[in-house]
Backbone as JSON, one array per atom type, in Angstrom:
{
  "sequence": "XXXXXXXXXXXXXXXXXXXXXXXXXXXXXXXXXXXXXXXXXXXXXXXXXXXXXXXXXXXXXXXXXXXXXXXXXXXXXXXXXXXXXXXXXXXXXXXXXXXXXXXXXXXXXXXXXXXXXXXXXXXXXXXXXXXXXXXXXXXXXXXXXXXXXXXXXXXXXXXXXXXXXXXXXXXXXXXXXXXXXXXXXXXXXXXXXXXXXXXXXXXXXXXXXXXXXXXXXXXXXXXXXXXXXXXXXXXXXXXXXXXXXXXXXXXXXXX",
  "N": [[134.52, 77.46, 125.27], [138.03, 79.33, 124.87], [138.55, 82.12, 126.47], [138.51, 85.22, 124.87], [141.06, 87.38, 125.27], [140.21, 91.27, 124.8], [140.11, 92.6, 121.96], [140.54, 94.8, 118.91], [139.38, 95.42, 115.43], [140.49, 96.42, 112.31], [140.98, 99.8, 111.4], [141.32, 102.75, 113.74], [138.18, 104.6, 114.29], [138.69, 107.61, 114.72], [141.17, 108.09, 113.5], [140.86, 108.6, 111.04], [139.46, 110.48, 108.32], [136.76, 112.88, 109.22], [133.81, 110.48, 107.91], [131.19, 111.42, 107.35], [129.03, 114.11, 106.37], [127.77, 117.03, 107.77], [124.95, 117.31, 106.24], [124.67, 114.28, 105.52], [123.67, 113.64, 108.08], [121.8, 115.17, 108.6], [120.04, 113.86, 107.18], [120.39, 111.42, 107.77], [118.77, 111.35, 109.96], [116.32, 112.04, 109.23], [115.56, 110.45, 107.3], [115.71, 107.64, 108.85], [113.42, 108.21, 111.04], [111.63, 108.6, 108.56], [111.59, 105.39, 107.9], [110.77, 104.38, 110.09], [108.06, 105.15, 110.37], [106.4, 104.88, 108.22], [106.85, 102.11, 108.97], [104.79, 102.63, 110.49], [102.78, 103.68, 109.63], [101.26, 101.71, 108.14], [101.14, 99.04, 109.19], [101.28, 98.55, 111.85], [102.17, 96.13, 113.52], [103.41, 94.43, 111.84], [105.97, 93.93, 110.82], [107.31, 93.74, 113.93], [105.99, 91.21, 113.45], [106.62, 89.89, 111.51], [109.54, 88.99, 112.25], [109.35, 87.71, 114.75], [108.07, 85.27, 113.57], [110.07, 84.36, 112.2], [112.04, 84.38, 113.99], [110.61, 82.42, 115.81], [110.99, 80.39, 114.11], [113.9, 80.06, 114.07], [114.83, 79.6, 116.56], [113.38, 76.84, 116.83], [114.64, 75.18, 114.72], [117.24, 75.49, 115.48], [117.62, 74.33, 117.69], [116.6, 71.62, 116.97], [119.2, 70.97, 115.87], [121.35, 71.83, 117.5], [123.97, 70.35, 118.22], [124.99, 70.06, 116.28], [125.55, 72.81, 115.17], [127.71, 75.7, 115.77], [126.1, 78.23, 116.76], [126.16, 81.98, 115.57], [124.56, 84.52, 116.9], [123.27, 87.53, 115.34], [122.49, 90.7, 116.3], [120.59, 93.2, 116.08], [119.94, 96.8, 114.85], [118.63, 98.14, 111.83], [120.81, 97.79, 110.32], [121.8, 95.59, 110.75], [119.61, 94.02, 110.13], [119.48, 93.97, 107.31], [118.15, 96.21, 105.57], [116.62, 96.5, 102.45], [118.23, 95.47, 101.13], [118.58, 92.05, 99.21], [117.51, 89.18, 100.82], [119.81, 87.21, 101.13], [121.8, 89.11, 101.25], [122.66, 90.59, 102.9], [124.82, 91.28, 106.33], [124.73, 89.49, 108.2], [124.01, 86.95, 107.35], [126.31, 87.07, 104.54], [128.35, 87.08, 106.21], [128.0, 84.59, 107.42], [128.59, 83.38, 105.01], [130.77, 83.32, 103.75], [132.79, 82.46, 106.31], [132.2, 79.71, 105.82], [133.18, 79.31, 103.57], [135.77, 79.87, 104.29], [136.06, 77.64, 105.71], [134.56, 76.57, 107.69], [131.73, 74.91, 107.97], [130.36, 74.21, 110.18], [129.38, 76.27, 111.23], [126.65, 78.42, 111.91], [125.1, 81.18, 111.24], [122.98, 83.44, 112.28], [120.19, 85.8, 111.7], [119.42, 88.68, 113.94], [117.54, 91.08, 113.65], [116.16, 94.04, 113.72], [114.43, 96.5, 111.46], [114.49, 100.19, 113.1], [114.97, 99.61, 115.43], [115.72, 100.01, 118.81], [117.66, 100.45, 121.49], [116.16, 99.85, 123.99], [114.04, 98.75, 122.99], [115.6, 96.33, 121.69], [116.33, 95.58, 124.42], [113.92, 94.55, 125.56], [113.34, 92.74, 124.16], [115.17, 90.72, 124.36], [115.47, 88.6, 125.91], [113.57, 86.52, 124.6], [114.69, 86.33, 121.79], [116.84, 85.12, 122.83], [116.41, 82.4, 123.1], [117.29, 81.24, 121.51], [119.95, 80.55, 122.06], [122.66, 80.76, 121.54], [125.92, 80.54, 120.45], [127.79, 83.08, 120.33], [127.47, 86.26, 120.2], [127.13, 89.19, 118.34], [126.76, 92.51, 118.68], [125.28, 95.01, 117.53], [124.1, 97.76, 118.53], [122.52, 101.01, 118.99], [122.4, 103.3, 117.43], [119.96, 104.33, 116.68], [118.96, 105.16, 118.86], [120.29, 107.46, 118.76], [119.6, 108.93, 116.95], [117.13, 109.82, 118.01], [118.06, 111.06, 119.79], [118.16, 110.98, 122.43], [119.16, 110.11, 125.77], [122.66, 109.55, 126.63], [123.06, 108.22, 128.9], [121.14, 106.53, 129.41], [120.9, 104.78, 126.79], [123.43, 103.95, 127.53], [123.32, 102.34, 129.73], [121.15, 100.38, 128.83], [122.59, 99.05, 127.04], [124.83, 98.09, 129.09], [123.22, 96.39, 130.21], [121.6, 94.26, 128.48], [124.48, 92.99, 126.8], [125.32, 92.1, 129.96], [123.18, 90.39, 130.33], [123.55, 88.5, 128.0], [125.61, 87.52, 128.4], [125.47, 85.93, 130.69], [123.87, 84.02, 129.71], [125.73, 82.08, 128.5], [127.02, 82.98, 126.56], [129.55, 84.6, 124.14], [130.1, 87.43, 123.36], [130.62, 90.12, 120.89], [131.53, 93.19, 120.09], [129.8, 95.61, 118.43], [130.88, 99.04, 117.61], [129.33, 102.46, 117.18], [129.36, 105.15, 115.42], [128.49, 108.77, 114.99], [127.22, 111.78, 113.35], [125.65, 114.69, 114.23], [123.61, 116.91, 114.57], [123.16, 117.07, 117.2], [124.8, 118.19, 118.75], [128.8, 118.23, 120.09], [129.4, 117.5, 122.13], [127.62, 115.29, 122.86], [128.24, 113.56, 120.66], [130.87, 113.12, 120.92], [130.87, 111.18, 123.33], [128.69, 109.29, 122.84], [130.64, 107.85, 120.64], [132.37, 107.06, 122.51], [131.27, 105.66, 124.19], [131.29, 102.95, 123.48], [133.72, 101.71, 123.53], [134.37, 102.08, 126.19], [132.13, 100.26, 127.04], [132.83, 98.19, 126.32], [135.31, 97.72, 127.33], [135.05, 97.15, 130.12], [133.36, 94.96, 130.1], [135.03, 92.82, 128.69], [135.3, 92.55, 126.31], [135.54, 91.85, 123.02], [136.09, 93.51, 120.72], [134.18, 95.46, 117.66], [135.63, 98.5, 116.03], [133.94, 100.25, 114.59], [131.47, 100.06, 113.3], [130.77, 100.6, 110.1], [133.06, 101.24, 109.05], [135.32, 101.74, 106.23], [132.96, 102.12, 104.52], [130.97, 103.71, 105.05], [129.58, 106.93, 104.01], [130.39, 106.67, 101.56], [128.53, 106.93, 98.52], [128.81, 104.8, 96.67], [128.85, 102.74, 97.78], [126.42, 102.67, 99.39], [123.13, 102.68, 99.69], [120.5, 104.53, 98.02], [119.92, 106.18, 100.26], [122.26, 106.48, 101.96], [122.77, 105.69, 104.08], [122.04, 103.36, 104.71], [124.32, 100.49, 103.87], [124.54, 98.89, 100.54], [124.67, 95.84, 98.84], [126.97, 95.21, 98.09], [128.56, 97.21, 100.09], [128.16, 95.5, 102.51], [129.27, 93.46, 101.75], [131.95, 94.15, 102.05], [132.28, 94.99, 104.78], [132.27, 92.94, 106.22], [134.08, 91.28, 105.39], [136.11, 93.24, 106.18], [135.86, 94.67, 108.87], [133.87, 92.54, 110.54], [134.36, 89.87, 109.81], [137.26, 89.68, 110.65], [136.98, 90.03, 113.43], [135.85, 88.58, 114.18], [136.58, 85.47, 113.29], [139.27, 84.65, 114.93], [137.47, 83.55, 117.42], [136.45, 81.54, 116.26], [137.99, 79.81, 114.92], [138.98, 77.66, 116.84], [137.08, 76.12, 116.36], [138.04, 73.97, 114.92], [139.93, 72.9, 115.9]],
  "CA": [[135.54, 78.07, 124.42], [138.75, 79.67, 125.52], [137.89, 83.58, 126.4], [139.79, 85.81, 124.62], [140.84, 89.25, 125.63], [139.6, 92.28, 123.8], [141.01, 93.42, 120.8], [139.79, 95.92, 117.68], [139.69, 95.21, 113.97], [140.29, 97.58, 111.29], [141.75, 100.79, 111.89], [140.15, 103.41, 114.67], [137.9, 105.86, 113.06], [139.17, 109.07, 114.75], [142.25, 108.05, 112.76], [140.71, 108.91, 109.85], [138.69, 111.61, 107.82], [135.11, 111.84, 109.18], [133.04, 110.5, 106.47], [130.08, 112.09, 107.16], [128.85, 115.32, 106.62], [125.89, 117.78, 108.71], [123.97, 116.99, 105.51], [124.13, 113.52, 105.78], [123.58, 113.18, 109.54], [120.2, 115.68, 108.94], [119.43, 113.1, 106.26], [119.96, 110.19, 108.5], [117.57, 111.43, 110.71], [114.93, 112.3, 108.29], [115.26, 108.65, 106.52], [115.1, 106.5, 109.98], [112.34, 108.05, 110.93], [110.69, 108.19, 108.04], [111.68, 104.03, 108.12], [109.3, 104.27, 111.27], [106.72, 106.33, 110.14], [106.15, 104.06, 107.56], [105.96, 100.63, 109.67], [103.7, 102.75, 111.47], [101.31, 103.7, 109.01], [100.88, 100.54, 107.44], [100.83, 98.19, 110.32], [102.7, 98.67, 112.89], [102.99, 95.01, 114.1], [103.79, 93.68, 110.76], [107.79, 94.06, 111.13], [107.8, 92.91, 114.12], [105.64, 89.8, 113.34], [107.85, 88.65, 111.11], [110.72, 89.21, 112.93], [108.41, 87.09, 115.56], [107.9, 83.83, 112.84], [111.45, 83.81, 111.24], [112.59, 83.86, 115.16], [110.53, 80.94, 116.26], [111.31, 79.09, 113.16], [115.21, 79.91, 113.79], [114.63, 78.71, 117.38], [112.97, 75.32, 116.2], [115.47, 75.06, 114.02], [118.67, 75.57, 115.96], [116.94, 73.61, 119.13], [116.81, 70.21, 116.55], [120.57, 70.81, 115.14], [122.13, 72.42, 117.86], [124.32, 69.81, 118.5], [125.84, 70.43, 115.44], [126.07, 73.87, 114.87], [128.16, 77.18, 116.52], [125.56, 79.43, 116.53], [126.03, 83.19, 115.72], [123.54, 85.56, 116.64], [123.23, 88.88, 115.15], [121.63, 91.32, 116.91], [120.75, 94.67, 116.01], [118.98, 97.08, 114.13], [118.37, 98.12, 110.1], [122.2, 97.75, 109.45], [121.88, 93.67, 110.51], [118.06, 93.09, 109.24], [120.06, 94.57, 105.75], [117.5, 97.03, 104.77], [117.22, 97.18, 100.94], [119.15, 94.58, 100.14], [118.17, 90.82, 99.2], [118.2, 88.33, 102.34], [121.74, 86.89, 101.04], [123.07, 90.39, 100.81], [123.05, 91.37, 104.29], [125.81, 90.79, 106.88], [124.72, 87.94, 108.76], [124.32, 85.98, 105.73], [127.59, 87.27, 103.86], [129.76, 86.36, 107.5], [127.85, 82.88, 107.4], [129.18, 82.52, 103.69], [132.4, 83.81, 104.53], [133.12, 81.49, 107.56], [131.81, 78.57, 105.26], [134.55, 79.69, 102.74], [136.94, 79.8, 105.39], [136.25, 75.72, 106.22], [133.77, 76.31, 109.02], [130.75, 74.41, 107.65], [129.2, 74.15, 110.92], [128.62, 78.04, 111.7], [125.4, 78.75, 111.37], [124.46, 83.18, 112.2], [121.45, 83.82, 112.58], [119.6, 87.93, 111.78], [117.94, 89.05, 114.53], [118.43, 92.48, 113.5], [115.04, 94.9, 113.5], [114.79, 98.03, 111.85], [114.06, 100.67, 113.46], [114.97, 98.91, 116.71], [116.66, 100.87, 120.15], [118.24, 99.91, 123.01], [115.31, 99.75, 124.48], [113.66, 97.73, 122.28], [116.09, 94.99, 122.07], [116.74, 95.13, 125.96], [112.6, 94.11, 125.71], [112.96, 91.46, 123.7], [116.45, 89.9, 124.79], [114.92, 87.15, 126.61], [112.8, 85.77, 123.31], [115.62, 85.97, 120.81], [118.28, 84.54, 123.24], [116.07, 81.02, 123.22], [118.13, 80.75, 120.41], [121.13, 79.68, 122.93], [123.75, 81.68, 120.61], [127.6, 80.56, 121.18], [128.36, 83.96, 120.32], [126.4, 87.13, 119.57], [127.51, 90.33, 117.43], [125.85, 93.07, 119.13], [124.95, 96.34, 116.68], [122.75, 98.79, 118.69], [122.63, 102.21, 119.81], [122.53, 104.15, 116.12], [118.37, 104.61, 117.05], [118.99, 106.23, 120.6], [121.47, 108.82, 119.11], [118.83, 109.61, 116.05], [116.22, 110.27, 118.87], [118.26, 112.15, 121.04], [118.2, 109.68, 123.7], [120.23, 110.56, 126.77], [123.51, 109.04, 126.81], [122.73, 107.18, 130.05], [119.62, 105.52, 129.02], [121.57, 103.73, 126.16], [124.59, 102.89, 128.4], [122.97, 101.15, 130.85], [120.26, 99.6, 127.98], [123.27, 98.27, 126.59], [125.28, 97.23, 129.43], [122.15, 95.61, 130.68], [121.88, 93.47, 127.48], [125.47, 92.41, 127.43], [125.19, 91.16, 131.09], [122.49, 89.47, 130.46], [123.8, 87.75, 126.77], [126.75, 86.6, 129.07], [124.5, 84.99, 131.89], [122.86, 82.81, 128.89], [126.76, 81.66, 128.45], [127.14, 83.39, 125.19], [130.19, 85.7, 124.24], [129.53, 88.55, 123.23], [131.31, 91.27, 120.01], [130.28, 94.73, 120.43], [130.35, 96.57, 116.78], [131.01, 100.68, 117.64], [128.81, 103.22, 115.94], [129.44, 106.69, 115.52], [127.11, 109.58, 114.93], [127.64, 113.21, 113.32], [124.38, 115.19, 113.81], [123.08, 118.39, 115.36], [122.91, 117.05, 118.63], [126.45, 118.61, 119.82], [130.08, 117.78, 120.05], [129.61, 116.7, 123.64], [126.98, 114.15, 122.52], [128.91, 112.58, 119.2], [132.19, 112.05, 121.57], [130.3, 110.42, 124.25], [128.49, 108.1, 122.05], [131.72, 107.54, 120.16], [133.52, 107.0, 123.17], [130.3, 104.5, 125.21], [131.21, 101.7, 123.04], [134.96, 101.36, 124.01], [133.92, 101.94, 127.3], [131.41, 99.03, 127.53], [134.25, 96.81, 125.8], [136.89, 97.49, 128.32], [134.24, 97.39, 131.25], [133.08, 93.59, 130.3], [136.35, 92.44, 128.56], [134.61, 92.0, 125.32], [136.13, 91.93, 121.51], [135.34, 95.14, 119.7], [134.72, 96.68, 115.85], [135.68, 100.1, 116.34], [133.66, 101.29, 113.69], [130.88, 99.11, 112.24], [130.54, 100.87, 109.24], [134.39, 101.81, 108.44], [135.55, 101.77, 104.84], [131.99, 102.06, 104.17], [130.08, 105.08, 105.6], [129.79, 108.04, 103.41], [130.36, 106.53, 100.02], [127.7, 107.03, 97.8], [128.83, 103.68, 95.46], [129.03, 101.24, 98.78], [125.67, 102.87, 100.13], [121.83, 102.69, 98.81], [120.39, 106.46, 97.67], [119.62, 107.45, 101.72], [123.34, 107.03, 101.86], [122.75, 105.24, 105.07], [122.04, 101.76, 104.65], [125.3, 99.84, 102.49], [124.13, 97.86, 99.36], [125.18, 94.3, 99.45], [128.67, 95.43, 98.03], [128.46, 97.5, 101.04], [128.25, 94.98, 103.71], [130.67, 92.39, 101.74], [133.16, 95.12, 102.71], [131.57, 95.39, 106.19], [132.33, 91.55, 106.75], [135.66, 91.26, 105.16], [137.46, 94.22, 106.34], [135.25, 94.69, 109.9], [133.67, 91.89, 111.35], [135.5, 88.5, 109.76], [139.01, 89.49, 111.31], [136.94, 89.77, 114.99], [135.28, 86.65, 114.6], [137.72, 84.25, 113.13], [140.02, 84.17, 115.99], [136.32, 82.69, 118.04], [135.99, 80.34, 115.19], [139.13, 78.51, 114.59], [139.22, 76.44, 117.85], [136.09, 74.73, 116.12], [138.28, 72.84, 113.78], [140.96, 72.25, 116.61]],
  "C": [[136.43, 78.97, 125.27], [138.43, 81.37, 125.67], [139.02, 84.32, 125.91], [139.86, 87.45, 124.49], [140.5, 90.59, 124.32], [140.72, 92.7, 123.14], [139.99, 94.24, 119.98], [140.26, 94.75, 116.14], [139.45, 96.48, 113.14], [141.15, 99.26, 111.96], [140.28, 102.17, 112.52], [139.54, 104.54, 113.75], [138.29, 107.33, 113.46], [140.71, 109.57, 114.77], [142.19, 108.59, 111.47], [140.21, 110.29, 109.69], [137.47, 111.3, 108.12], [134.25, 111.65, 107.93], [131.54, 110.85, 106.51], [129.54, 113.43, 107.08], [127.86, 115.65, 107.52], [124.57, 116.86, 107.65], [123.45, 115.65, 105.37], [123.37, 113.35, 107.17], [121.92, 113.57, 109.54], [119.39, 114.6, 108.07], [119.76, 111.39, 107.05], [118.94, 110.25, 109.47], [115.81, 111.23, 109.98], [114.74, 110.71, 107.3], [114.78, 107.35, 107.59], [113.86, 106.69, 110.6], [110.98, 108.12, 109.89], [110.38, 106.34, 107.62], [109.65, 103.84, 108.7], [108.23, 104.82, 110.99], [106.12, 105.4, 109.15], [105.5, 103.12, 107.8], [104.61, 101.41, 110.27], [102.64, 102.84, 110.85], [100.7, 102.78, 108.05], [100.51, 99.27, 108.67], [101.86, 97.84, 111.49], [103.37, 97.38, 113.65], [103.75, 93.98, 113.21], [105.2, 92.91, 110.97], [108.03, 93.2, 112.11], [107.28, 91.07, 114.4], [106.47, 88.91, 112.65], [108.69, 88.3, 111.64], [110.41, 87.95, 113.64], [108.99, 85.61, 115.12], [109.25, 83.68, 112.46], [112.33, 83.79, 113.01], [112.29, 82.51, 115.6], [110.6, 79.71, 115.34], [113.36, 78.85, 113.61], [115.43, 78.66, 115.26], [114.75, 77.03, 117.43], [114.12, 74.57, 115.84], [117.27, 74.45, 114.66], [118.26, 74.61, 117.42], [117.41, 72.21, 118.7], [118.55, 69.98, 116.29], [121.56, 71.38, 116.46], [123.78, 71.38, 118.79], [125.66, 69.86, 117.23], [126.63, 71.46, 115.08], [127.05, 74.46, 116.13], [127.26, 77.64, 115.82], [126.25, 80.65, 116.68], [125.02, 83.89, 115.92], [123.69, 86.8, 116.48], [121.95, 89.47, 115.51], [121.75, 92.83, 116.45], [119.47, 95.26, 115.13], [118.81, 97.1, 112.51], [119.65, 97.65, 109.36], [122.25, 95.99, 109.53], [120.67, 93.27, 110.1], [118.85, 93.51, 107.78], [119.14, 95.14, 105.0], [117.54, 97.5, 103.6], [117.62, 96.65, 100.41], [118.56, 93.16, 100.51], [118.62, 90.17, 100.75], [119.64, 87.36, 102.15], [122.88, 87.89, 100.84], [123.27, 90.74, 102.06], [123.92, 90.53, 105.43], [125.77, 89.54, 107.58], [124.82, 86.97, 107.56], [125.33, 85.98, 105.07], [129.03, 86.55, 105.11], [129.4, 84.97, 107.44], [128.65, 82.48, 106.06], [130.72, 82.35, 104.14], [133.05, 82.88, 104.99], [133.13, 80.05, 106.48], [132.87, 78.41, 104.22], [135.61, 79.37, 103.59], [136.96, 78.11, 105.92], [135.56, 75.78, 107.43], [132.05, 76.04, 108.54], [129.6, 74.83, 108.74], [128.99, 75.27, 111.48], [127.3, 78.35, 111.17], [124.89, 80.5, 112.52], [122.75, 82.72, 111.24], [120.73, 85.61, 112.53], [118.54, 88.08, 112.54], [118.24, 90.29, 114.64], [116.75, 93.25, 113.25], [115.35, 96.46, 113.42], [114.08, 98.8, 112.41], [114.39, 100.59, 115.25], [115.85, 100.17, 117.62], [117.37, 99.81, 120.83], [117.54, 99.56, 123.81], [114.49, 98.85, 124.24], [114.22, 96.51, 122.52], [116.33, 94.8, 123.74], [115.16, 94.43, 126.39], [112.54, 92.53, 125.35], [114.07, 90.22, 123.23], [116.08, 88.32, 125.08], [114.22, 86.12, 125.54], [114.01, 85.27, 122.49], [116.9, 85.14, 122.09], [117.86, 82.66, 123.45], [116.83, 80.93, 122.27], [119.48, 80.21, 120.56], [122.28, 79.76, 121.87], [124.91, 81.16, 121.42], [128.29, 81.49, 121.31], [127.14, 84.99, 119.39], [126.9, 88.26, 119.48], [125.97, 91.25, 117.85], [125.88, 94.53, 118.35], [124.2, 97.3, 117.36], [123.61, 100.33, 119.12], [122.24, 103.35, 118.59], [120.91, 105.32, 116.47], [118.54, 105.71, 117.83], [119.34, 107.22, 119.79], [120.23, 109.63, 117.74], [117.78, 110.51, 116.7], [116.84, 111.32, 119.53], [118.66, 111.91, 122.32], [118.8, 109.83, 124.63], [120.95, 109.45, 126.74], [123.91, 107.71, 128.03], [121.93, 105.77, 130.04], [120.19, 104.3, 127.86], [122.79, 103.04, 126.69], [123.8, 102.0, 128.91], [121.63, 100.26, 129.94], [121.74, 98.43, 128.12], [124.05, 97.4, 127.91], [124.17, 95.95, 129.88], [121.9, 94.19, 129.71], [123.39, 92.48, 127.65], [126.05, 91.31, 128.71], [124.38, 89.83, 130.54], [122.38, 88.14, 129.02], [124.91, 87.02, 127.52], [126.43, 85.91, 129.68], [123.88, 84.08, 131.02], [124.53, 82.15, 128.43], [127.22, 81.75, 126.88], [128.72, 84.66, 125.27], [129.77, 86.29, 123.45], [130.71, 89.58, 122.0], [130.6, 92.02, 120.2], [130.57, 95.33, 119.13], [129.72, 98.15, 117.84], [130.12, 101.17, 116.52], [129.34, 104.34, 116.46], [128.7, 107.58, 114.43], [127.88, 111.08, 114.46], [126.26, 113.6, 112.62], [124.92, 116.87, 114.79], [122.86, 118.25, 117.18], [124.0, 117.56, 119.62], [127.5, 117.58, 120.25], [129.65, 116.92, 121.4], [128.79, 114.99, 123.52], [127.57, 112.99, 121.71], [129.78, 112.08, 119.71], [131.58, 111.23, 122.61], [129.72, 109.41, 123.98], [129.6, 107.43, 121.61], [132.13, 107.11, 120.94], [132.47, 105.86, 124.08], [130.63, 103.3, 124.59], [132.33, 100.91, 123.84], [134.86, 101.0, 125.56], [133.51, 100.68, 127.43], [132.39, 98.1, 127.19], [135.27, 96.46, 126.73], [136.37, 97.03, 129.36], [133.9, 95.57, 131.02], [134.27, 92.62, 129.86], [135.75, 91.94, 127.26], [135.77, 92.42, 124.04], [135.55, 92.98, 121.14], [135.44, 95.22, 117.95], [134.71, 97.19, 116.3], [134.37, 100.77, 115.87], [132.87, 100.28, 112.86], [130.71, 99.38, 110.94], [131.8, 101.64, 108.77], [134.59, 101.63, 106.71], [133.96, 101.63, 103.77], [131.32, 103.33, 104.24], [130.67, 106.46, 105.03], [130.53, 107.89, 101.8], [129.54, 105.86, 99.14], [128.5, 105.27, 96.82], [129.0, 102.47, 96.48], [127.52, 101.11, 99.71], [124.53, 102.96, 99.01], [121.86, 104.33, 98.65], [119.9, 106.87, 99.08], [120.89, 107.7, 102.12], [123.48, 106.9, 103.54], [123.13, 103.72, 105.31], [123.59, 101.53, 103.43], [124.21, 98.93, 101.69], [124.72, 96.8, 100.28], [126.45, 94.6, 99.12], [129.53, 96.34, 99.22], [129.22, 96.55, 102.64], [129.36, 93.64, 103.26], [131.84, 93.18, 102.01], [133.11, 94.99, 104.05], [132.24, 93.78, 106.9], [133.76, 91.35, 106.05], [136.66, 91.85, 106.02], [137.54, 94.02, 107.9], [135.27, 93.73, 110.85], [134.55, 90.23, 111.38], [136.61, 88.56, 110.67], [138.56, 89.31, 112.79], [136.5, 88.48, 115.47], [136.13, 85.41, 114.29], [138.62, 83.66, 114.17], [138.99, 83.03, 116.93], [136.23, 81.63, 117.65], [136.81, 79.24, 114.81], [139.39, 77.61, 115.91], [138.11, 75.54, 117.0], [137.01, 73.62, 115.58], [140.05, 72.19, 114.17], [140.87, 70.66, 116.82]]
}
């Protein structure tokens, strides 16, 4: 496929009003890890066993057909597994409809999205999910690191590390932007804010600004942690967001 230089979708978010308050940010903390605290005290390999079986079935799967399909792979954490919401409500699934709406039958995304997941994490278990030989992979991470605390370094170089190595499997690559408003200090929130763009310009990748734009911080698009979107949520998330970055990828299919 023809490579095509980086652009944005949607409008930048430190165009706007931030939509988050302190109160959420202390309450995004206190909800993700209580996420984790959870898997943990129930079984901690559960999560990612499934994760595990619905991978080596997608594998299987995309191994027999792949002749047919454009794979998408989504990668990331609670915001692409769609925490909360039915498995046809969450974004991989809503961009596969989408696309299919749009006259691209043969797109087939794929959720390899774990919550709870890091940078760290997925940079572990890159090599498993990428048997999945993705034509293009929508990359979500970093939200984890910045809940932890995480030094700013440690998730750059996770991520560029990833990236490289999603390009070396001859995959391109979307980077969705997050941004963060906690207690961890100004210096921290712009530096996160500002590592995404970075990595975008640095590999020559397509960008969301703002994975969670016209979304984040309204109580009637978000579940009650006021973190996760509903499914009316993420059909915003894939309309407004990610559709406009992927479509341009997608219409040579039907050249």
């Amino acid at each position: 496929m023809t490579k095509i230089h980086r652009q944005t979708a949607g409008n930048q978010f430190n165009k706007t009003k931030p939509l988050f308050k302190l109160s959420f940010a202390v309450l995004f903390v206190l909800s993700l890890l209580s996420c984790e605290s959870q898997q943990e005290a129930g079984n901690p390999n559960q999560q990612l066993a499934q994760t595990a079986q619905q991978t080596t079935q997608d594998v299987n799967e995309a191994q027999s057909v792949k002749h047919e399909f454009f794979t998408i792979l989504a990668l990331g954490d609670s915001l692409t597994e769609g925490l909360g919401v039915k498995q046809d409500g969450n974004y991989p699934a809503l961009l596969q409809q989408a696309l299919h709406q749009q006259g691209y039958p043969q797109v087939k995304v794929i959720n390899s999205g774990l919550s709870g997941e890091t940078s760290s994490g997925l940079k572990n278990r890159l090599d498993w999910v990428l048997q999945l030989k993705p034509d293009l992979t929508i990359l979500n991470i970093g939200a984890n690191d910045a809940m932890r605390g995480l030094p700013l370094k440690l998730t750059t170089d996770n991520i560029n590390n990833i990236i490289e190595r999603i390009q070396a499997a001859n995959s391109q690559v979307v980077l969705a932007g997050m941004q963060i408003y906690d207690n961890l200090g100004q210096e921290y929130v712009v530096g996160f804010k500002d590592m995404y763009p970075k990595l975008a310009k640095q590999h020559d990748l397509l960008m969301i600004p703002f994975f969670l734009e016209h979304v984040a911080g309204d109580p009637k698009l978000n579940q009650a942690d006021m973190i996760h979107p509903t499914a009316a949520g993420y059909e915003i998330i894939v309309e407004r967001n990610v559709l406009p970055t992927v479509l341009p990828l997608i219409k040579p299919l039907n050249n």
